[in-house]
Every structure is written in C-alpha cells, then in structure tokens.
Short mmCIF file of C-alpha atoms (C1' of nucleotides) in Angstrom, two decimals:
data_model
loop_
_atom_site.label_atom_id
_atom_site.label_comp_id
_atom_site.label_asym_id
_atom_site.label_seq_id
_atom_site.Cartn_x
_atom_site.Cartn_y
_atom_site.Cartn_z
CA UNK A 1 2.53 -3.04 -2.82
CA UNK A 2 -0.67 -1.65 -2.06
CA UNK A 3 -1.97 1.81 -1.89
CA UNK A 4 -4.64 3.62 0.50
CA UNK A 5 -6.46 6.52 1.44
CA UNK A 6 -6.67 7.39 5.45
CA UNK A 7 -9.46 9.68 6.54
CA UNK A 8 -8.95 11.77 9.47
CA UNK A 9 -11.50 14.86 10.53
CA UNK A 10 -8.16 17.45 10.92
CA UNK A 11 -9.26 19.32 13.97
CA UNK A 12 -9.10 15.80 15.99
CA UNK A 13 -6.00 14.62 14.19
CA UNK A 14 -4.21 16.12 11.24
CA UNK A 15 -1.42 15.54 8.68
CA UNK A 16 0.92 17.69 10.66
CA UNK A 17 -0.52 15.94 14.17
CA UNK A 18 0.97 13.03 12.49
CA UNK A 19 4.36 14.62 11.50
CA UNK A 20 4.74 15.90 15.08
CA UNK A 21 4.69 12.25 16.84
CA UNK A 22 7.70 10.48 18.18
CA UNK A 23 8.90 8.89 14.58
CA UNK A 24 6.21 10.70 12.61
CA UNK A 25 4.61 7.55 13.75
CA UNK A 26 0.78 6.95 14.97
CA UNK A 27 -1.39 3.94 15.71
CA UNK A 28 -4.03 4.33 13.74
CA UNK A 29 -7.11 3.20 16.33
CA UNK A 30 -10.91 3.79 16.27
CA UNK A 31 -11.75 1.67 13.21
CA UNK A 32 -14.82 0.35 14.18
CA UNK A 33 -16.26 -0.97 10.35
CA UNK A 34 -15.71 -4.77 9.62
CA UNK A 35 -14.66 -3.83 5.63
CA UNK A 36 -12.14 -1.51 6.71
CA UNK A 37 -10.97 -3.91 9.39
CA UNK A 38 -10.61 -6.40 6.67
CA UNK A 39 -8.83 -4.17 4.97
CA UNK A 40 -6.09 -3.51 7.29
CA UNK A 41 -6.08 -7.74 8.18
CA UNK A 42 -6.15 -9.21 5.06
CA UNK A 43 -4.40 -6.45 2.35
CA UNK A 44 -2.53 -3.89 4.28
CA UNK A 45 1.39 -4.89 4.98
CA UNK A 46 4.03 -2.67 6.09
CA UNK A 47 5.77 -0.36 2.94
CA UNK A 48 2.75 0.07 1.65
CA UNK A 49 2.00 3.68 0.38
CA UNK A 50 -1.20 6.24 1.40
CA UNK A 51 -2.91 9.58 1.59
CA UNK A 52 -3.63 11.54 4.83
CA UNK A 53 -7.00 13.01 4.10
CA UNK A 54 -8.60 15.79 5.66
CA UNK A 55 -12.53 15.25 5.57
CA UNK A 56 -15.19 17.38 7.59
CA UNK A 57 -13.07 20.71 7.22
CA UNK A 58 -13.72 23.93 5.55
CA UNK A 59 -11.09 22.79 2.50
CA UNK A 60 -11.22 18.47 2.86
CA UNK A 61 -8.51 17.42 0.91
CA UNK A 62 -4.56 16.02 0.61
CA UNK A 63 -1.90 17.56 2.31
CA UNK A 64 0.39 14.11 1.76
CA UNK A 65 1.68 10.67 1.85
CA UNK A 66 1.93 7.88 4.75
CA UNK A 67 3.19 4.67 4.67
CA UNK A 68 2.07 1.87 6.66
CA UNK A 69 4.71 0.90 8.99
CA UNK A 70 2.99 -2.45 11.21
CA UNK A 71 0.97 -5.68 10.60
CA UNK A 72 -2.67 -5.19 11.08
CA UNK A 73 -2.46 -6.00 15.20
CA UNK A 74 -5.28 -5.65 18.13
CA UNK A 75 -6.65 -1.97 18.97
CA UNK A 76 -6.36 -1.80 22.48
CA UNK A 77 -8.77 1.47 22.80
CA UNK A 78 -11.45 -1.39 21.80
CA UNK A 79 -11.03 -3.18 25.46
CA UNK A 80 -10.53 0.90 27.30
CA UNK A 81 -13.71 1.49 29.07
CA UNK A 82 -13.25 5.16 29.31
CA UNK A 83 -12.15 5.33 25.49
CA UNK A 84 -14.49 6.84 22.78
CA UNK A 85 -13.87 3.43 21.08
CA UNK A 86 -14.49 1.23 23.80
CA UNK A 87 -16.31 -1.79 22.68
CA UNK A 88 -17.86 -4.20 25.52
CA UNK A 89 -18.26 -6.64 22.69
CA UNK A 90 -14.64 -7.12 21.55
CA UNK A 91 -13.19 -9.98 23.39
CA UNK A 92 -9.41 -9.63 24.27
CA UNK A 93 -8.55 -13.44 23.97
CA UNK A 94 -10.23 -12.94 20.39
CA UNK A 95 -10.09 -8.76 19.41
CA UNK A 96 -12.29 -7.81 17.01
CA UNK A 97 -10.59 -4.38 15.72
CA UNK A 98 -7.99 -4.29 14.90
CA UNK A 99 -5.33 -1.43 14.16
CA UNK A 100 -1.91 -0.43 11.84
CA UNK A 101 0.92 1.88 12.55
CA UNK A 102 1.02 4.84 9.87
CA UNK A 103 3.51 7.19 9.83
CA UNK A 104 4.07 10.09 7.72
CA UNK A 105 6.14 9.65 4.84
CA UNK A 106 6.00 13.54 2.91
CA UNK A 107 4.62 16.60 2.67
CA UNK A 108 2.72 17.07 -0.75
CA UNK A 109 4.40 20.41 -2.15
CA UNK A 110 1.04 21.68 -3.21
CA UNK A 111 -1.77 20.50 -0.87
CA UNK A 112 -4.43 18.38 -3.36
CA UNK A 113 -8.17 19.84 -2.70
CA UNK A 114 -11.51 17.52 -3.24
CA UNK A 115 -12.63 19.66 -5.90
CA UNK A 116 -9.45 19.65 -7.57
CA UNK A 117 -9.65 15.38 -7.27
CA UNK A 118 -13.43 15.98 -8.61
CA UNK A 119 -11.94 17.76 -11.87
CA UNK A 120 -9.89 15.23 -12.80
CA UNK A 121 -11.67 12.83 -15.03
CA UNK A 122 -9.26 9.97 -14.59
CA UNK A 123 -10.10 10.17 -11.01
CA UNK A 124 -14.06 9.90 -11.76
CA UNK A 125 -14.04 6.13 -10.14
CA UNK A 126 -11.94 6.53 -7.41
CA UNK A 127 -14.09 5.54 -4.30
CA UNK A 128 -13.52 8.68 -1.98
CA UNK A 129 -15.00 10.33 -5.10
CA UNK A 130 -18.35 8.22 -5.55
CA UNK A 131 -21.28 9.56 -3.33
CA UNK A 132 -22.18 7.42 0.22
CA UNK A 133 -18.96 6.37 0.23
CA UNK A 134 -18.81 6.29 4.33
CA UNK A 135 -15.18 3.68 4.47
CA UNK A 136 -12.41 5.80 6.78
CA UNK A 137 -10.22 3.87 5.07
CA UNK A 138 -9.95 2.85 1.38
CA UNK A 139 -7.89 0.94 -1.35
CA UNK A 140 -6.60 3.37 -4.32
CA UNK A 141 -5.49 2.21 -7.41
CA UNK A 142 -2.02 2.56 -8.15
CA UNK A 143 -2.61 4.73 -11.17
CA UNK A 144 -4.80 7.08 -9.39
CA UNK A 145 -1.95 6.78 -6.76
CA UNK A 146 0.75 8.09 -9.40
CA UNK A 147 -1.55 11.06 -10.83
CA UNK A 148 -2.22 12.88 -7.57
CA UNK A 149 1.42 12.57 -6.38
CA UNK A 150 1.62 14.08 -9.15
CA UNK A 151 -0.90 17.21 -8.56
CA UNK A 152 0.67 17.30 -5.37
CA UNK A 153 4.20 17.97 -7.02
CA UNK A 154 6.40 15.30 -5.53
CA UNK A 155 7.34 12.26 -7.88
CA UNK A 156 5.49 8.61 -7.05
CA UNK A 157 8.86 7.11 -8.28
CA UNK A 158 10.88 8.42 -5.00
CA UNK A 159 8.59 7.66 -2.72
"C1'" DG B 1 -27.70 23.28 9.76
"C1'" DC B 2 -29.28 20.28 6.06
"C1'" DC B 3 -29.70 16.05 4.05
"C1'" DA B 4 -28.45 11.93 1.21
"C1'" DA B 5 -26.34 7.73 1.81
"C1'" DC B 6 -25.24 3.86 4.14
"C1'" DG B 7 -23.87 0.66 8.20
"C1'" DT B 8 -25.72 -1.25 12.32
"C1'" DT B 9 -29.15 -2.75 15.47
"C1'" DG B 10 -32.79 -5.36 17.14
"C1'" DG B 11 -37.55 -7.12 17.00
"C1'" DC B 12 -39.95 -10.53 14.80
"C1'" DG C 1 -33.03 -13.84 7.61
"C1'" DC C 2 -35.74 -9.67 6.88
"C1'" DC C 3 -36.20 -4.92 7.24
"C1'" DA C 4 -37.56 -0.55 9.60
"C1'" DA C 5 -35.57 2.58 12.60
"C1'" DC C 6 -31.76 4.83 14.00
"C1'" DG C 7 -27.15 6.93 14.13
"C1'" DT C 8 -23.22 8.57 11.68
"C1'" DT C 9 -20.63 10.51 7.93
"C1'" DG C 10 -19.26 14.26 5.31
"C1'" DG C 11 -19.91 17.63 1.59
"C1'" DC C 12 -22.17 21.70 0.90
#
DNA sequence: GCCAACGTTGGC
DNA sequence: GCCAACGTTGGC
C-alpha cells in the first residue's frame, strides 16, 4: 500500500466536484509529466490511499482522502483533438499518458491548510512542502500519511 | 501581478 | 547530447 498526494486547482475541479460524481468516482486525466506518469504505471494500484489538494486558491490546502480505485490505463483526452490535453504526439496503438480512477474516500473533519502542513516539523521533507516542487501528483510517506489524517481529525487506522 | 523554480523544446 | 529560451506552476 502506497500513499499519494493529488493536486487539483479547486475552481476547475474540487474535493466536493469529486464527491458529487456518479460513485464519488473520477478519471483522473490531463497528466501530461513523464515522472508522474510513471508514477501512476509503475507504483500506483487500486486501494491505495491519497490527499485531494487544493493548490492555486486563496487557502491551498486538504479538505480529504481518495483512494485509487483503477490500474494506471490510457487517457483518452490525450488522442481528443478538441481537448485541452490533446496530444498529436501520443499514439493510440502505443498511448503515452496514461490515467487512474480516484474516487473520494472522506471528508477530513477539519480541512488541513499549507501553512498549517508548513508548521509541522515532521512534515519539513515532505515534497509538496520543498520549493519548485511542480509534480501534480506525488508519493507521501506513510508516516506523513498517518500525522495529517491526523490534523485532519479522522483516524488513518479506519480508513 | 510577481517571480522563483523547473520541465520541455528545439537548434546546433 | 548540450543548453538557452520559453512556458507553466503555484505561493504570496
């Protein structure tokens, strides 16, 4: 079991976007970054654990928990011409994004702010933390998993 | 709106 | 394969 952290800017699509889906469920496409494709191809399987988080907003932070629900499979938005994502490059007998089904999993019962993640020195390494990090989509460890389930009030052990 | 950081592109 | 230029990200 592996644990992540899921960017999303929350005026294009939010935590509670997510919870409003047909089974709480969304593809998550537009991942145009080879390491974070790797990611989702080579580490990512389905019951692993994540955070929704809200970047590029006037208070970025975590409002809860996802789990990954698919195998890492193509992104079809990569072979959409009129898609945002479109990519002329990707062949479809050999895709080169790919995608994973996330689906919300709980609300945190106190949302988790950046600055409160920035105060916590046990969180000092995590990467969403370090400065440049630009990755949409990054591995957490499970300790720093635990600790801001924790801040968020719900218990890692239920999940 | 600013700007640091970093990934990608493309000429050579 | 190098690297400068460019575009994007994301906090502030």
């Amino acid at each position: 079991m592996r644990y992540w952290l899921f960017k999303s800017e929350p005026d294009v699509f939010s935590f509670d976007h997510l919870k409003a889906r047909p089974k709480k469920t969304e593809p998550w496409n537009g991942v145009r970054n080879y390491q974070v494709r790797n990611f989702m191809r080579d580490d990512m399987k389905p019951g692993d654990l994540g955070f929704f988080y809200h970047s590029s907003c006037p208070e970025p932070g975590i409002p809860g928990v996802v789990e990954i629900v698919s195998e890492a499979k193509p992104d079809p938005t990569a072979f959409d011409k009129k898609s945002d994502y479109y990519d002329p490059k990707s062949d479809p007998d050999n895709p080169r994004w790919l995608l994973v089904d996330v689906a919300w999993k709980v609300d945190f019962k106190q949302f988790v702010s950046l600055a409160e993640l920035r105060e916590q020195e046990k969180l000092a390494e995590m990467l969403i933390l370090r400065r440049g990090n630009r990755l949409s989509v990054t591995p957490v460890e499970k300790a720093h998993f635990n600790l801001i389930c924790k801040l968020g009030g719900i218990d890692p052990k239920k999940l």
